[in-house]
XYZ file of C-alpha atoms in Angstrom:
282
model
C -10.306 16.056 -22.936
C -9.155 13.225 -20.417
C -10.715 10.063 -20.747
C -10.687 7.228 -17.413
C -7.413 5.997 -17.778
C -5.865 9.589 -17.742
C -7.867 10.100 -14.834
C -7.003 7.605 -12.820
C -3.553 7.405 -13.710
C -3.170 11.392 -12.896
C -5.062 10.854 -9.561
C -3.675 7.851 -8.462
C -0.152 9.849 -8.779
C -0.978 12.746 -7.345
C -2.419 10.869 -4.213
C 0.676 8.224 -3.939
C 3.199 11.187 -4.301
C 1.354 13.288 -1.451
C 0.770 10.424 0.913
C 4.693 9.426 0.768
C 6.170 12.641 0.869
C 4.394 13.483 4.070
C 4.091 10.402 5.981
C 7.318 9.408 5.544
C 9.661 9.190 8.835
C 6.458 7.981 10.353
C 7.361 4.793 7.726
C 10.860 4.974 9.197
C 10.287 4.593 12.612
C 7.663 1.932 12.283
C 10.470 -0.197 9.826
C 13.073 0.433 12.712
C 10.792 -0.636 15.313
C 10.016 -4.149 13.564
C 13.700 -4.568 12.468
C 15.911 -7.157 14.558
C 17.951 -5.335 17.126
C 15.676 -2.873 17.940
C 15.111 0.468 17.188
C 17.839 2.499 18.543
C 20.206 -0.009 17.205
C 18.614 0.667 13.550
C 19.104 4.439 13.641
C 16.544 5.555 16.544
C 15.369 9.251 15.148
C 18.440 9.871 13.435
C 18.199 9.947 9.347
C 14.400 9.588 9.509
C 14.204 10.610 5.511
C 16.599 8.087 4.479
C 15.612 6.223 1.796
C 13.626 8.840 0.673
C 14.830 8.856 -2.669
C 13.384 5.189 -3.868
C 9.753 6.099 -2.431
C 9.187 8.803 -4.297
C 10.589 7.352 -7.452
C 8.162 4.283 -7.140
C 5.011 6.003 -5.393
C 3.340 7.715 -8.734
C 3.473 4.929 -10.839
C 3.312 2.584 -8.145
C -0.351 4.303 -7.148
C -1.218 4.751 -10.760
C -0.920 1.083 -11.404
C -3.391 0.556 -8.731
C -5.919 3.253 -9.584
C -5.726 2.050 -12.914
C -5.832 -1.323 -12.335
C -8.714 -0.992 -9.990
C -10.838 1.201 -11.456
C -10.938 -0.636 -14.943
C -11.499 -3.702 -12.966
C -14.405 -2.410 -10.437
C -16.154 -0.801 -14.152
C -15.658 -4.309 -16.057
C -16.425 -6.840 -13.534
C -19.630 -5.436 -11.126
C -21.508 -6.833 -14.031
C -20.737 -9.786 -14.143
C -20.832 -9.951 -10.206
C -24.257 -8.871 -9.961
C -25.236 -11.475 -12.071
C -23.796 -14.514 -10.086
C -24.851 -13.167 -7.060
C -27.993 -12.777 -5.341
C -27.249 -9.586 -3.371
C -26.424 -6.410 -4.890
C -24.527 -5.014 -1.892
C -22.469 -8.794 -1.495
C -21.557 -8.148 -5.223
C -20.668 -4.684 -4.803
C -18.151 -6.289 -1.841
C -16.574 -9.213 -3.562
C -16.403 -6.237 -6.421
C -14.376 -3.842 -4.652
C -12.271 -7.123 -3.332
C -11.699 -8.304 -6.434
C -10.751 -4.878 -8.136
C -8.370 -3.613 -4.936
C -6.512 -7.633 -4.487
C -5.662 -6.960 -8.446
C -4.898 -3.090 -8.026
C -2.514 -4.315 -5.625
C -0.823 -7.147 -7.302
C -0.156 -4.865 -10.085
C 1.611 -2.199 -8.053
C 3.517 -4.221 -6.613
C 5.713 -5.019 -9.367
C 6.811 -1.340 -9.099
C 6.167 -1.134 -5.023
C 8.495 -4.164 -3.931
C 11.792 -3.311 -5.326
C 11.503 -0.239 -4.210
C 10.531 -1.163 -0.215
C 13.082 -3.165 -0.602
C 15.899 -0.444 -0.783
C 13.703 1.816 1.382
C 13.817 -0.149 3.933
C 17.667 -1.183 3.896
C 18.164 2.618 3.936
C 15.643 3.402 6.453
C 17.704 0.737 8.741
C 21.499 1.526 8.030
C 23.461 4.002 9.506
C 25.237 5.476 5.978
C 23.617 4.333 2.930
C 21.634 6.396 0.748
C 19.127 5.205 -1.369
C 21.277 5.212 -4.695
C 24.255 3.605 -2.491
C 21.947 0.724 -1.174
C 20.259 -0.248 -4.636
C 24.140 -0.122 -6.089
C 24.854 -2.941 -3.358
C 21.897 -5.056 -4.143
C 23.175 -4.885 -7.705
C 25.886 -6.345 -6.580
C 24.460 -9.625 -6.283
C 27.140 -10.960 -3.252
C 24.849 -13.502 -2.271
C 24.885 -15.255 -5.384
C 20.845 -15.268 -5.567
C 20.300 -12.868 -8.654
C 19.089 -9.282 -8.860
C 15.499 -10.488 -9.332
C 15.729 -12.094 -6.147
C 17.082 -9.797 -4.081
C 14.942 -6.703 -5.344
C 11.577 -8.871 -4.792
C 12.651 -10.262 -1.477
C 9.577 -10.347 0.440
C 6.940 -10.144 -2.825
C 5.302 -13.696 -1.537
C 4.491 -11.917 1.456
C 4.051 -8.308 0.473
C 1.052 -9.947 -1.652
C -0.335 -11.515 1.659
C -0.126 -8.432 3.458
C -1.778 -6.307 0.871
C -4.562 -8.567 -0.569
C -5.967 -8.945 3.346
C -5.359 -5.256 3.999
C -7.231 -3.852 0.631
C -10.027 -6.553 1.020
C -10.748 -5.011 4.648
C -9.876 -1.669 3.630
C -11.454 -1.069 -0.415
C -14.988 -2.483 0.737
C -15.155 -0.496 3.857
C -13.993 2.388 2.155
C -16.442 2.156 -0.828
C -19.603 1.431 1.851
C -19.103 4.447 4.042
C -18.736 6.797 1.067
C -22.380 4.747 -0.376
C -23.861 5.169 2.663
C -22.612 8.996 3.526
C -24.048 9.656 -0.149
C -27.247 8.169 0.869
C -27.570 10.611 4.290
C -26.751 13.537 1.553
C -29.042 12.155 -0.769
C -26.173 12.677 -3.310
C -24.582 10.638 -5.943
C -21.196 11.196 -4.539
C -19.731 12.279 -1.680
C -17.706 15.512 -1.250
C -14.024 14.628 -1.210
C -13.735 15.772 2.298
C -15.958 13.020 3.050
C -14.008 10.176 1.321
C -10.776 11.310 3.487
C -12.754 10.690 6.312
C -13.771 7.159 5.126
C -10.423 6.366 3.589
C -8.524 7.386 6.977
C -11.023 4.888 8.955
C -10.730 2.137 6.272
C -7.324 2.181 6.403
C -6.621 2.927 10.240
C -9.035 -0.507 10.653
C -7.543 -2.167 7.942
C -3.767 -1.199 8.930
C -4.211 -2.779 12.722
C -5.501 -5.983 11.964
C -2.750 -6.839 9.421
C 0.138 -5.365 11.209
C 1.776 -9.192 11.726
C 1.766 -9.487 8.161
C 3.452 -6.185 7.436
C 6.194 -7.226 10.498
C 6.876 -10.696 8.717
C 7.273 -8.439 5.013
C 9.771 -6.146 6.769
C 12.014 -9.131 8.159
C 11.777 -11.124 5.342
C 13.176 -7.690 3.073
C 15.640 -7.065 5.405
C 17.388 -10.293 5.520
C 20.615 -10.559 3.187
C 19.521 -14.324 2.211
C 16.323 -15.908 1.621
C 14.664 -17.514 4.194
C 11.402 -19.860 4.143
C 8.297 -18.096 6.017
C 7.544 -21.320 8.339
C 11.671 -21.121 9.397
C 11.316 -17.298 9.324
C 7.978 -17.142 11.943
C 9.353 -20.441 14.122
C 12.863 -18.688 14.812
C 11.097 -14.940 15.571
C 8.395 -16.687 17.887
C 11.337 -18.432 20.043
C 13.883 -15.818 20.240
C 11.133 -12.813 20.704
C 7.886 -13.667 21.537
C 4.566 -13.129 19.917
C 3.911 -9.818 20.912
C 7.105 -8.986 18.730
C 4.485 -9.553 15.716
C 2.914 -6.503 16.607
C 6.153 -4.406 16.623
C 5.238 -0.928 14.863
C 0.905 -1.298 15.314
C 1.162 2.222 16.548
C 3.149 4.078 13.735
C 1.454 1.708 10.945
C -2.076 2.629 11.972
C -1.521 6.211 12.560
C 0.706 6.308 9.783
C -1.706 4.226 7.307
C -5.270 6.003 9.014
C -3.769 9.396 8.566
C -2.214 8.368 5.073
C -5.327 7.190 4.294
C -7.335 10.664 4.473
C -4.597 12.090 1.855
C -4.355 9.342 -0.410
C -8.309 8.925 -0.909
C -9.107 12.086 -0.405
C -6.157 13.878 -2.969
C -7.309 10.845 -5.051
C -10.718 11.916 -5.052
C -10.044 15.548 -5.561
C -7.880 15.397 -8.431
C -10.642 12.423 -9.595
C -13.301 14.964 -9.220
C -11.701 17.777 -10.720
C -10.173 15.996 -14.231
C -13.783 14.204 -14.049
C -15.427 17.618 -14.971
C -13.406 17.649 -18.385
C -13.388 13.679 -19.222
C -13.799 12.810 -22.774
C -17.686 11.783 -22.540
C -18.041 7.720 -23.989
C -20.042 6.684 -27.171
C -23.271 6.371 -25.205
C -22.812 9.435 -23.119
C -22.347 11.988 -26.253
């Protein structure tokens, strides 16, 4: 008998696993597109599964953390914000906000390092994953391995608390509302593809300038501050250099987005039929 946290740690990896595996030299081309130089000069189509090797290490437990995190949050907290608010439906919203900003936080910890090396792979011409990870090691700069392997956590964090605050609420409201029409208590998991690849495909657009900034900021070889980072793109570039990679990332994260949810809600649905049942449900 599985009980939640088996649940949503098993579902969470199954859907992180799938959604990587497939989507990702769409991931490559959008990280070559933002990277400085261009994208031909950062490997055009050539070695489009480079880097491969980090993702998938980090994508199960990277998605279970966040399944895990945000389920056990969304159960222990809608309580408590249904009692400060007024509104049911504004307390299921700052619910799902709350749940997804520290679903995301927590994955991260495994997510970052491993973008990190991604994307150095992803934009140079020989190195494999195992080979670029081995350099960071290193530590040439003289900053320290926890340094350079969280390069860019500040703003991976403001990327992905916008992006699952737009995403998580508008996700969980179209699958409420589909139920509704089907007079259901939950929607097939057909259904929540559909609403997790518009969620995300709405969610992935407007926060594209924050993913750009996260990409730079991983690829440089020293830290930088944000404010000198943003001043120095904005003069040598332009602005509309912020939205380098909008296509890719919102086909990539809307199509994503229909696999992740949906395998999530498949496998969630399927190990859901054989959970342990609680005290009060026996």
């Amino acid at each position: 008998m599985l009980n939640g946290f088996l649940i949503s740690l098993l579902s969470g990896a199954a859907a992180g696993t799938s959604t990587d595996l497939v989507f990702f030299p769409i991931d490559t081309l959008k990280t070559r597109l933002q990277a400085k130089g261009g994208f031909f000069r950062n490997g055009g189509y050539r070695g489009v599964y480079r880097g491969l090797g980090s993702a998938v290490v980090a994508s199960a437990p990277g998605a279970s953390l966040f399944f895990i995190t945000y389920d056990t949050c969304k159960a222990e907290t809608r309580g408590f914000f249904r009692g400060l608010l007024p509104s049911s439906n504004v307390a299921d919203v700052v619910t799902h906000m709350f749940s997804s900003s520290m679903g995301e936080i927590a994955a991260c910890m495994v997510r970052v390092p491993a973008e990190v090396v991604k994307q150095r792979s992803q934009t140079h011409a020989s190195h494999s994953s195992w080979e670029t990870l081995r350099e960071i090691l290193k530590n040439e700069n003289g900053e320290g391995v926890r340094r350079n392997l969280y390069r860019g956590w500040s703003t991976t964090i403001m990327r992905e608390i916008p992006f699952t605050c737009i995403q998580f609420p508008l996700y969980e409201y179209m699958k409420k509302v589909w139920a509704e029409l089907d007079e259901s208590d939950r929607v097939e998991p057909w259904k929540g593809a559909v609403c997790g690849s518009i969620a995300g495909g709405i969610a992935a657009a407007t926060t594209t300038p924050l993913d750009f900034l996260k990409t730079r900021l991983m690829l440089c070889k020293k830290s930088i501050p944000l404010g000198t980072l943003v001043s120095t793109i904005y003069k040598e570039e332009g602005f509309k250099v912020f939205f380098s990679g909008v296509g890719p990332r919102t086909m990539w994260i809307s199509a994503g987005g229909a696999i992740f949810l949906g395998i999530y809600e498949t496998v969630h649905s399927l190990l859901s039929t054989n959970k342990k049942p609680t005290r009060n449900e026996a």
